[in-house]
Structures are given as C-alpha cells and as structure tokens.
CSV table of C-alpha atoms and ligand atoms in Angstrom, one decimal:
chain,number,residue,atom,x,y,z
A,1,UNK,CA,88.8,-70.4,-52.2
A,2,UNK,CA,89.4,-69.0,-48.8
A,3,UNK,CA,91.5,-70.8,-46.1
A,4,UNK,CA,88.2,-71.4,-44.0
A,5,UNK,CA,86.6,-74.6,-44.3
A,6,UNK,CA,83.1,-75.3,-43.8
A,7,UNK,CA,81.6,-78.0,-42.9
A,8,UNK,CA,78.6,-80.1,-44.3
A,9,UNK,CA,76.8,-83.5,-45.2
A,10,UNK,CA,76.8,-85.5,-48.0
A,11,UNK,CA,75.5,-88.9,-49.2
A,12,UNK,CA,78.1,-91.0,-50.4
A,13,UNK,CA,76.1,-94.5,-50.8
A,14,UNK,CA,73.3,-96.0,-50.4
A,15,UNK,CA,72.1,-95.8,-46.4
A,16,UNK,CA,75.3,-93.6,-45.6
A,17,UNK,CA,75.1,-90.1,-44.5
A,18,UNK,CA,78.5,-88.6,-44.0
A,19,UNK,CA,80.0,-85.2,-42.8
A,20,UNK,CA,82.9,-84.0,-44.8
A,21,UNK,CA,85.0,-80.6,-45.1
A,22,UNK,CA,85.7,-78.4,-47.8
A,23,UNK,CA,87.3,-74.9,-48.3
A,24,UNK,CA,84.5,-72.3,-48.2
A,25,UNK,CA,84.4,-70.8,-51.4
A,26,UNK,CA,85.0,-67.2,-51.9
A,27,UNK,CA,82.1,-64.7,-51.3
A,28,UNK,CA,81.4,-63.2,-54.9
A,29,UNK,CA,79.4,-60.0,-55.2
A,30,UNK,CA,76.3,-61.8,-55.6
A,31,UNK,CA,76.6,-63.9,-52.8
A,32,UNK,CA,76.5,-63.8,-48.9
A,33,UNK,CA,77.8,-65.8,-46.6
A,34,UNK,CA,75.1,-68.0,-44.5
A,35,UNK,CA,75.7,-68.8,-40.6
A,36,UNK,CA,73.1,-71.9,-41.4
A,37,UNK,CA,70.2,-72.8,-39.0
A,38,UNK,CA,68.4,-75.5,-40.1
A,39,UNK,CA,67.9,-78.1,-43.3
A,40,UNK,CA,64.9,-80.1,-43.7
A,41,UNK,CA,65.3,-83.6,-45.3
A,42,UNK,CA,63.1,-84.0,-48.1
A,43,UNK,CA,61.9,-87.1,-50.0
A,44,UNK,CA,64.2,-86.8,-52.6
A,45,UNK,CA,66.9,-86.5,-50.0
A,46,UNK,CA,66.0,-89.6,-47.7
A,47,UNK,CA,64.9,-91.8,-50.6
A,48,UNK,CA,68.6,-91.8,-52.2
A,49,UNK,CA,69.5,-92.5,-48.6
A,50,UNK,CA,67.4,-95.9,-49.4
A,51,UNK,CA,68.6,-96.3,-52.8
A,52,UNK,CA,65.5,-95.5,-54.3
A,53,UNK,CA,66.6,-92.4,-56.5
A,54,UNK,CA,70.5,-93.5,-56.8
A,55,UNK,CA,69.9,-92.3,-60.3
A,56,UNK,CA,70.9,-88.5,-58.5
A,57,UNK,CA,74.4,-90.1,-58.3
A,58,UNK,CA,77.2,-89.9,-55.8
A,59,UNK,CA,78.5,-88.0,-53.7
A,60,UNK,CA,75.3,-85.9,-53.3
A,61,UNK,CA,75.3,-82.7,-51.2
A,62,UNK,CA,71.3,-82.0,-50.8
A,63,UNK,CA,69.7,-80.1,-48.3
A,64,UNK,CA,68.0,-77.8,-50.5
A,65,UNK,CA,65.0,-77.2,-47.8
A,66,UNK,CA,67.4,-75.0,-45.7
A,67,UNK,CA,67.6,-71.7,-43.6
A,68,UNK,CA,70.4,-69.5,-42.0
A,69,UNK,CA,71.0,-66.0,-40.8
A,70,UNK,CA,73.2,-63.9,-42.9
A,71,UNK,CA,76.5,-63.3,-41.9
A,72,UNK,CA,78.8,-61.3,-44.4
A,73,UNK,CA,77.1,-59.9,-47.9
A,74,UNK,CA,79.2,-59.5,-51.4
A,75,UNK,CA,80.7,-56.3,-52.7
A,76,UNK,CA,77.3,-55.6,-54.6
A,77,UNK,CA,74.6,-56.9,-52.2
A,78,UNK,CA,72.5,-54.5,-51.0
A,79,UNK,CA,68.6,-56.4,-50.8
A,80,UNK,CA,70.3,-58.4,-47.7
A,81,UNK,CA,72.4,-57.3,-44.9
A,82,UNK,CA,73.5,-59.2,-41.9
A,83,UNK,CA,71.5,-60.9,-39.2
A,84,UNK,CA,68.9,-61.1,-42.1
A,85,UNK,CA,66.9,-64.8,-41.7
A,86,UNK,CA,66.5,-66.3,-45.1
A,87,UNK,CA,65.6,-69.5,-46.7
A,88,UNK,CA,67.3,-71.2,-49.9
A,89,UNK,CA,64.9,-71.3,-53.2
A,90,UNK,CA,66.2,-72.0,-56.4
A,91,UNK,CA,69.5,-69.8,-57.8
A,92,UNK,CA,69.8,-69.6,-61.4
A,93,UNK,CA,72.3,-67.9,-63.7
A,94,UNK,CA,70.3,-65.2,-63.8
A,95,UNK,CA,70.5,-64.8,-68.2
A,96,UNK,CA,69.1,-67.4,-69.7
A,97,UNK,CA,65.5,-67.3,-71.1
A,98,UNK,CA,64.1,-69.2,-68.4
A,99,UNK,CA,65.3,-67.3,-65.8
A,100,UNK,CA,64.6,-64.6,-67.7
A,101,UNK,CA,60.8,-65.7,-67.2
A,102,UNK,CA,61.2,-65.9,-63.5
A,103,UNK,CA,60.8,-69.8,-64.5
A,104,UNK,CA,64.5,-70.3,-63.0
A,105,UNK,CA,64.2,-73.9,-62.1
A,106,UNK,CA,64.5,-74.4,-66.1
A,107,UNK,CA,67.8,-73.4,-66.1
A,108,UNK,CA,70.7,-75.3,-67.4
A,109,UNK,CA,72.7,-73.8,-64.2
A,110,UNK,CA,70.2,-75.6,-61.3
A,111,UNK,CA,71.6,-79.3,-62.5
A,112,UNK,CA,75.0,-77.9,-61.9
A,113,UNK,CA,77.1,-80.2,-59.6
A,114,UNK,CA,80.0,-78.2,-57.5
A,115,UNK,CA,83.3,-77.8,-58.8
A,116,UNK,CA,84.5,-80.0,-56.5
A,117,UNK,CA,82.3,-82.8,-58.0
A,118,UNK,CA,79.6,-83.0,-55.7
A,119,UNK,CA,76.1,-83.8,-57.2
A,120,UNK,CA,73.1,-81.1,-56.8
A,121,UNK,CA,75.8,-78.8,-54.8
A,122,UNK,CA,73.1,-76.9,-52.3
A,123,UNK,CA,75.4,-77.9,-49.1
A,124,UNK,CA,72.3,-77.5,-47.3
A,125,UNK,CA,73.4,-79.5,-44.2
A,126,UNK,CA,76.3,-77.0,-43.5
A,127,UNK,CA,77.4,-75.0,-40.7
A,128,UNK,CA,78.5,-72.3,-43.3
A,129,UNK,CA,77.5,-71.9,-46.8
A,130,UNK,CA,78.1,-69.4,-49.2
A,131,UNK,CA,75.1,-68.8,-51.5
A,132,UNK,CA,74.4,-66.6,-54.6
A,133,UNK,CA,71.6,-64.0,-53.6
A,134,UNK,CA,69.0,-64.4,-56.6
A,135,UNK,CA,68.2,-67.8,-54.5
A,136,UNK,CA,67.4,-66.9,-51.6
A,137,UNK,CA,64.3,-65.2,-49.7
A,138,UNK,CA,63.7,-63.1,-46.9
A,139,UNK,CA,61.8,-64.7,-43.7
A,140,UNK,CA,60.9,-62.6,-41.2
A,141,UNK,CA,62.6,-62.8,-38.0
A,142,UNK,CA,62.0,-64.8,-35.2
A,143,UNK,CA,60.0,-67.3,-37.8
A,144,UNK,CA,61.7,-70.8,-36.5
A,145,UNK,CA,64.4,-71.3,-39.1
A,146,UNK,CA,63.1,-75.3,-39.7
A,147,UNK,CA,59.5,-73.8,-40.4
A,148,UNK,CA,61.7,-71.3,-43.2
A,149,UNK,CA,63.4,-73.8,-44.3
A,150,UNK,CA,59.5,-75.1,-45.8
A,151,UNK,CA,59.9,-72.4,-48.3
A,152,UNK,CA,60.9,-74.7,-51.3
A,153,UNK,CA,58.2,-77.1,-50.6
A,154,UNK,CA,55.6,-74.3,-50.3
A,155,UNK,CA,56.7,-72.8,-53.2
A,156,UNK,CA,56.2,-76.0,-55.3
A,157,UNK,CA,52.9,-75.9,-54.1
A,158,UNK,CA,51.8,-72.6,-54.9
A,159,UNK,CA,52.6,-73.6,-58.4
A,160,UNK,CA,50.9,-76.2,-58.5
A,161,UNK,CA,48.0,-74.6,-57.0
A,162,UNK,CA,47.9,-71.9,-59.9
A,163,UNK,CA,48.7,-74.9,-62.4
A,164,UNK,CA,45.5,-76.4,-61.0
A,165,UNK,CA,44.2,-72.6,-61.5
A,166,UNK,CA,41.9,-73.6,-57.9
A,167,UNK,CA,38.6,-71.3,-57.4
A,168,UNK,CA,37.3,-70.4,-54.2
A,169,UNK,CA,34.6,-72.5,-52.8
A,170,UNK,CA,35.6,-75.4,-55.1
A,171,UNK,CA,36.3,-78.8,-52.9
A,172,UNK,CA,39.1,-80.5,-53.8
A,173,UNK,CA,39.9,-83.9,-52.7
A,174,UNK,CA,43.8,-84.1,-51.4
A,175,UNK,CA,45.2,-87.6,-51.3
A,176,UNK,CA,47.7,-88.3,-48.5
A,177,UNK,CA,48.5,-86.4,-45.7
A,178,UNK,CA,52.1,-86.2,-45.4
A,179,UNK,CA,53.9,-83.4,-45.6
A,180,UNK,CA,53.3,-82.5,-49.1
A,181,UNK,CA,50.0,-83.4,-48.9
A,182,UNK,CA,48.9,-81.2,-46.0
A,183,UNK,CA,50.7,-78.1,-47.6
A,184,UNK,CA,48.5,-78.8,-50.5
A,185,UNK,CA,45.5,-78.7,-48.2
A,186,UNK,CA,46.5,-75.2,-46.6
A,187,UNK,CA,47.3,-73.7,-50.0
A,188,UNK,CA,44.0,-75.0,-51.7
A,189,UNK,CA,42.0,-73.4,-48.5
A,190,UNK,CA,44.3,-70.2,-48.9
A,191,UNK,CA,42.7,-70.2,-52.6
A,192,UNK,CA,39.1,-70.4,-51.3
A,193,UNK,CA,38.5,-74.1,-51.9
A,194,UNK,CA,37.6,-76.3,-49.6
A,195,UNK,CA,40.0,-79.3,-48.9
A,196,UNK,CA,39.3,-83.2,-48.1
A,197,UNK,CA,41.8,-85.2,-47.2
A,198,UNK,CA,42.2,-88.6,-47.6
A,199,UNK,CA,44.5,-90.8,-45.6
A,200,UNK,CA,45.0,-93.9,-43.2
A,201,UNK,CA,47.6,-93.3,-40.7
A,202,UNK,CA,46.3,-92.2,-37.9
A,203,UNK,CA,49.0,-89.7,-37.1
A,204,UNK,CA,48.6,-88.2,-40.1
A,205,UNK,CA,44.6,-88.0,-39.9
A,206,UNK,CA,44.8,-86.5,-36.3
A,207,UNK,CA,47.1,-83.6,-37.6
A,208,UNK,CA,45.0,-83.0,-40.8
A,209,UNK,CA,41.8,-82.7,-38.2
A,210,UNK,CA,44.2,-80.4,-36.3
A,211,UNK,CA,44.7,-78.1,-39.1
A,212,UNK,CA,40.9,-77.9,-39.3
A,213,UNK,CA,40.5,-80.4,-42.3
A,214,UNK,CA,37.7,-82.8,-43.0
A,215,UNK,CA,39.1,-86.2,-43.7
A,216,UNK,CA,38.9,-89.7,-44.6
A,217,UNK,CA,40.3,-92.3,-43.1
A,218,UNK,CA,40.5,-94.6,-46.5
A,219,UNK,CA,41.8,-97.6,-44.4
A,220,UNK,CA,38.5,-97.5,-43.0
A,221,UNK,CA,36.2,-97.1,-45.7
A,222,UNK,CA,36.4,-96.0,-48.9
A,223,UNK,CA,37.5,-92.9,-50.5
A,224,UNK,CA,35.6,-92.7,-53.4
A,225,UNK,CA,32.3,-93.1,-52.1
A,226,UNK,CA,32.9,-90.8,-48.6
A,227,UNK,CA,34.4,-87.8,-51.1
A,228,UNK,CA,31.3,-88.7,-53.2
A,229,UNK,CA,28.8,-88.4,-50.4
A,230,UNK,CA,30.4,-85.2,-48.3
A,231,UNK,CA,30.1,-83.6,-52.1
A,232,UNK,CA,26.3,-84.5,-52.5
A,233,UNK,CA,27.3,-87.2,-55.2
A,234,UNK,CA,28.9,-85.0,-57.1
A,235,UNK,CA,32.4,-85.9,-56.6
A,236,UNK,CA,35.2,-83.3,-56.4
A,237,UNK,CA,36.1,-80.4,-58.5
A,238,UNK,CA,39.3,-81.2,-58.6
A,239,UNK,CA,41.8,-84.1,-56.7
A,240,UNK,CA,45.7,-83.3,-55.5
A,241,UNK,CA,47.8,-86.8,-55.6
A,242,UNK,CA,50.3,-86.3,-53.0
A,243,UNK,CA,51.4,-89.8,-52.3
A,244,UNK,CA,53.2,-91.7,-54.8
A,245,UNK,CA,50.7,-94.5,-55.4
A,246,UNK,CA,48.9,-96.1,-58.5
A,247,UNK,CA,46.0,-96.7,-56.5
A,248,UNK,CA,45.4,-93.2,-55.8
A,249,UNK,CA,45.8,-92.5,-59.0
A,250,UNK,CA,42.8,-94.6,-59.6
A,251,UNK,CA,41.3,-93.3,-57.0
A,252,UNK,CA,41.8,-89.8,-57.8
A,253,UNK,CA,40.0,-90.5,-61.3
A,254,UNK,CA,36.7,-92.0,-59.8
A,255,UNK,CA,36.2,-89.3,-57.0
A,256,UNK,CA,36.2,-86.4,-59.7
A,257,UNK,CA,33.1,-84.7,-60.6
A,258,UNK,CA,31.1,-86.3,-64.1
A,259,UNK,CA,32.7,-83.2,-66.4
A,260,UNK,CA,35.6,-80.9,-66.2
A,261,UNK,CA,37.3,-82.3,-63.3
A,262,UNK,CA,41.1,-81.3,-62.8
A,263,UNK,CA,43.7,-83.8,-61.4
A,264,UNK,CA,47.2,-82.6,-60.1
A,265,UNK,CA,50.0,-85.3,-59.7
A,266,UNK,CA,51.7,-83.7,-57.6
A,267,UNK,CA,53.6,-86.8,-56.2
A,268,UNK,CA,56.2,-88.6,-57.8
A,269,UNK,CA,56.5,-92.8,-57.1
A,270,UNK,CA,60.0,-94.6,-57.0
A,271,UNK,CA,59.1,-97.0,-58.3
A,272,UNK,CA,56.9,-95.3,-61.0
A,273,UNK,CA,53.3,-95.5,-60.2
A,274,UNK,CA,51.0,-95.8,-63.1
A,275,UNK,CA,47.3,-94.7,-63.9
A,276,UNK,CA,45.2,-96.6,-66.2
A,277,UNK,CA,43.1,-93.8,-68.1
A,278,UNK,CA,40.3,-94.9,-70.9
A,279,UNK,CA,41.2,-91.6,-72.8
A,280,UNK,CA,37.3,-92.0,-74.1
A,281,UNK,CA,36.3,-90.9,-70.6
A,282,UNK,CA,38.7,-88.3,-70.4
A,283,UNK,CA,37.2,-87.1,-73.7
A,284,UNK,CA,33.9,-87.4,-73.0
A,285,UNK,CA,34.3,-86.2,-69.2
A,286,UNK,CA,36.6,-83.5,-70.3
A,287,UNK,CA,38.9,-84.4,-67.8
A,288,UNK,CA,42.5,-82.5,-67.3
A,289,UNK,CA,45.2,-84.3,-65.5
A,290,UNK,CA,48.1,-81.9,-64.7
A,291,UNK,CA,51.5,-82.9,-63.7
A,292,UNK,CA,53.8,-80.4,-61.8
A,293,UNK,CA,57.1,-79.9,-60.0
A,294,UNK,CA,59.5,-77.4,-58.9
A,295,UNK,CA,58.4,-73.5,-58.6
A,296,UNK,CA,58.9,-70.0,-59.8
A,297,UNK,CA,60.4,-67.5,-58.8
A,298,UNK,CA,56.9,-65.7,-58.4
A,299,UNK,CA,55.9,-68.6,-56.3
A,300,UNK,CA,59.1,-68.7,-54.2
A,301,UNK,CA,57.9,-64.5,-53.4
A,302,UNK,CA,54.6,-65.6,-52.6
A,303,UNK,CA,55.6,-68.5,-50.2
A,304,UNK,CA,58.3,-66.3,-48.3
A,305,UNK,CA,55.0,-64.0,-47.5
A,306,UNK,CA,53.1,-67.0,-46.5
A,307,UNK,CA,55.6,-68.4,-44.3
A,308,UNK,CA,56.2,-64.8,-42.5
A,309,UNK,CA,53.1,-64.0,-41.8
A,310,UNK,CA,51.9,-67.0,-40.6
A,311,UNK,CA,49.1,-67.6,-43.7
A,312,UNK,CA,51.0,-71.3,-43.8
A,313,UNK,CA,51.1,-73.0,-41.0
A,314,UNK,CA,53.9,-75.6,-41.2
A,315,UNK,CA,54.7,-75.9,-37.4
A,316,UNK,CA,52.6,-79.3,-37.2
A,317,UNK,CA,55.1,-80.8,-40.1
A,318,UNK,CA,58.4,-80.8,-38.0
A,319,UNK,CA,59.1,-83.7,-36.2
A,320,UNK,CA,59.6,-82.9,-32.4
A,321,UNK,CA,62.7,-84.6,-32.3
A,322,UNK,CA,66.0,-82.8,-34.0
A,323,UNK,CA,69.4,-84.0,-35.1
A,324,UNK,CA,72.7,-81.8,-35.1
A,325,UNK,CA,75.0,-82.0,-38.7
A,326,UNK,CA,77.0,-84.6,-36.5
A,327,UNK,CA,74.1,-86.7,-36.1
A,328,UNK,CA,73.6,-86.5,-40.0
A,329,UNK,CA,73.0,-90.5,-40.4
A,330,UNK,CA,70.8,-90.5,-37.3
A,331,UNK,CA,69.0,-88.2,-38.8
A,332,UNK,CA,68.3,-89.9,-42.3
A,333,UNK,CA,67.5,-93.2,-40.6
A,334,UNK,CA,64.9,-91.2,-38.6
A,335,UNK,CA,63.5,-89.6,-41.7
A,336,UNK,CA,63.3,-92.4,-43.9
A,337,UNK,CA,60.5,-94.4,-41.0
A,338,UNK,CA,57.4,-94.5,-42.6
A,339,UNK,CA,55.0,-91.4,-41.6
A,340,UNK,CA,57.4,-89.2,-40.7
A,341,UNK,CA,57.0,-85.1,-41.0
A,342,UNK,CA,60.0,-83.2,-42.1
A,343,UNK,CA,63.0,-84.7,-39.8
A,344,UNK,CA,64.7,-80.9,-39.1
A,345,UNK,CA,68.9,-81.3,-38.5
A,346,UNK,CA,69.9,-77.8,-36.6
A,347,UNK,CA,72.9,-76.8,-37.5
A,348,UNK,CA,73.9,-74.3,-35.1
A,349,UNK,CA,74.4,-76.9,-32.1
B,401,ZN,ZN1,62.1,-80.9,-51.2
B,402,ZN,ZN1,69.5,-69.3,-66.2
C-alpha cells in the first residue's frame, strides 16, 4: 500500500450510497494508475441500491462501467502510456483456461472481492484507481469519457449479437428500449439486420426514432401483430428481450417467424421473470432460445473500435444531468427513477 489514499463509493445498505477512503494500492507491473473520469451506474449497480440484488452482498464497490486517463504505468507496461483515455472491461488472472480462451469473464479471479473486503472490488466510482492492464481498453481521445465508459455494456452486446449469430438483412424484433435495449438495436443494424423496437415510454420511443429505428409503441397496440404486419406476416427472424419481463418473454415467442426463429434473453428480471414454452412447438418450430451475459475479450476489442470511431452511437444514452463522486447517493436515487439512461457521476469535479 502506498501512503496515498484514494477515494471512492461504495454501497453499504440497501438505499445508501456512501464515499469512503482507502490506501491506494501499490502500482504492480501490470497495472497503471487511473486519474478517473467518469462511472456509469448500471442496473446491477442501482438495483442493489433498491435491494433488489442484495444477494451481491455488502459493502459493494461497483462502478464497473467506468473511464479515466492514465496517469502513471507499472515497471512492465508498455501497450499504455500516460494521458492515454481508456475504459475498464473485464481483468482476469491472465492463466487460467478461460482466460486462456479470451473467455476472461469465466475466471475464478473476476468474483474476487478486495482485500480489504469489499464485494466485486472495481472501485469504479473513484477519483484514483489502480487497475491491472489486461482489463482495460484504449478509447480514442477526445471520445467523452461517460460515452467510454459504455464499453462493458457494448461488449456484452456484441456477444450476444454473435451468440444470436445475426445475418444481414434479417429483422429482428428488440424488446425495450432502454439502455440495453437500444445498444442491441445499433449492434443488430451494425450486423446488417434490420431492428424493430418495441416499447411504451414515450421517451424512450422518441430516442429509438432518433437513432433511426422503426418502433412500436406496445402501450398502444400490440406488439405481436405490428411486428407481424411490418414483416409481411412473417414474424421476426429473430427477437432480443432487453427488459426483464415475463410478458415479453411471451411476447417474444409469438412475434417469431413459423420455423427457425432465434430468441436472445438478454435481460435479466429481479424478481425472476419466467417464460412458459410448450417444448412441442419449440420442436416442431425449431425454435432456439439463447441466454447470454458478460463478454469476451474479443468482444471487449471490438467494442473499444466501435466506441472510437463512432460505429456506436451511445451519446443519446447519458442522461443530461451529472453527479460528482460527492453527490454519489444523489446520483443512485436519480438512476434508480423509472426510464432513466445511464445516470454518468464525473469524477474529476
Ligand atoms: Zn453493467
Ligand atoms: Zn483467469
């Protein structure tokens, strides 16, 4: 440990955001030294703020939808060098099998709390963080560091895209527009498909239209039968569930073309959402419903390039309004109103 002590944000119980310090921890020769920018809060993040996931235990130092500038680099670092923007990913030993495989976020070393006890250890929400290199990606400068902090998100994502195995000109149905949801849209139109979404907040309909998508407004009528008639009857080639819901789940099974449809659940539900199959008609409609979560380290690559060139387009999923690290609980009360973007917390003011 050195004598310097950073400072960051933690959860400590339900509906309480606090910000603690700690000694910085040495900078190995792996690691760098991150002046921090900016750390989204993610659903997994705000939701144990509700005490819907409290299962993630306390105290819990998230953020892991972050970006800084770095500021000192490790005896053996030589891919990074000061002033460098980059965004956290997912930092594995580095040795096992699965990181071996790229497939990182399979290692034992990613479910890791700190030393100093805190659960998930990514210190996001810090003015200074110290961070091992093989987790973190290169944005290029002058990208706004709460759009390169969407690299995790992106990256899931792009995996899920590929686990979906999307071809171009395919429509695919995307259910919800939130966050996740509209990344799923930009990635499945980056693949060639062509994306519907389906939602019923307004705010979240206007930005889908902004981003050029056609949409349903499923408070209005319903989904099923508008996806079934902008398709010619046939129904979607494949359906993204990006809302935690069982109806969509339902929904998702009856807006999918007769044979060979694909369904990703891409959401998770807190509480649980179900889906009640016949497995007959899966059978007979040769029907594949794919789960998915987390990313690769291929994806993570491919969602840095997306991010700094501009392919994804995230600047419509920040919330105008921004918190500092001080205003950490502000901040999660903000993020956890319904139809909220990502909240950003800037952690350089
Ligand atoms: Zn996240
Ligand atoms: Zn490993």
């Amino acid at each position: 440990m050195s004598d310097k002590m950073m400072r960051f944000a933690c959860l400590t119980k339900k509906g309480t955001a606090e910000v603690r310090e700690r000694p910085l921890p040495e900078i190995g020769d792996f690691d760098v030294l991150l002046e921090m920018k900016a750390c989204n809060i993610c659903t997994t993040d705000y939701q144990q703020w509700l005490g819907l996931r409290e299962h993630q235990g306390y105290p819990m130092a998230g953020g892991h939808e972050a970006a800084g500038i770095v500021a000192r680099t490790g005896a053996k670092v030589r891919d990074f060098k000061p002033g460098d923007l980059v965004a956290t990913g997912y930092a594995g030993c580095g040795f096992c099998d699965a990181c071996r495989r790229g497939e990182v976020d399979q290692c034992a070393e990613m479910k890791q709390d700190s030393e100093d006890g805190y659960k998930w250890g990514h210190f996001g929400f810090s003015n200074l963080c110290v961070k091992k290199i093989n987790g973190l990606y290169k944005i290029k400068s002058g990208i706004r560091p709460s759009e390169a902090a969407f690299l995790e998100p992106l990256a899931t994502v792009i995996h899920g895209a590929k686990k979906l195995r999307l071809q171009p000109f395919e429509t695919v149905a995307v259910i919800g527009a939130g966050t996740m949801g509209l990344i799923n849209a930009q990635v499945a139109r980056a693949f060639g498909a062509k994306a519907l979404v389906s939602e019923m907040m307004e705010k979240k309909l206007k930005t889908a239209e902004a981003m050029g998508f056609e949409t349903v407004d499923c408070g209005k009528e319903d989904p099923v039968k508008a996806v079934m008639d902008m398709t010619e009857g046939k129904g979607a080639d494949a359906v993204i569930v990006a809302v935690g819901s069982t109806l969509a789940n339902q929904q998702a099974l009856e807006m999918l073309k007769e044979k060979d449809g694909r369904i990703l659940l891409f959401a998770a539900g807190y509480p649980a959402t179900e889906m009640d199959v016949d497995s007959n008609q899966i059978h007979y409609r040769r029907t594949e419903i794919i789960g998915t979560f987390g990313a690769d380290n291929a994806d993570f690559i491919q969602a840095a390039k997306a991010l700094s060139t501009g392919m994804a387009d995230v600047s419509m999923l920040v919330e105008k309004k921004t918190f500092t690290l001080d205003e950490i609980q502000e901040a999660y009360r903000e993020a956890s109103k319904p139809g909220m973007y990502r909240v950003s917390v800037l952690l350089d003011q």
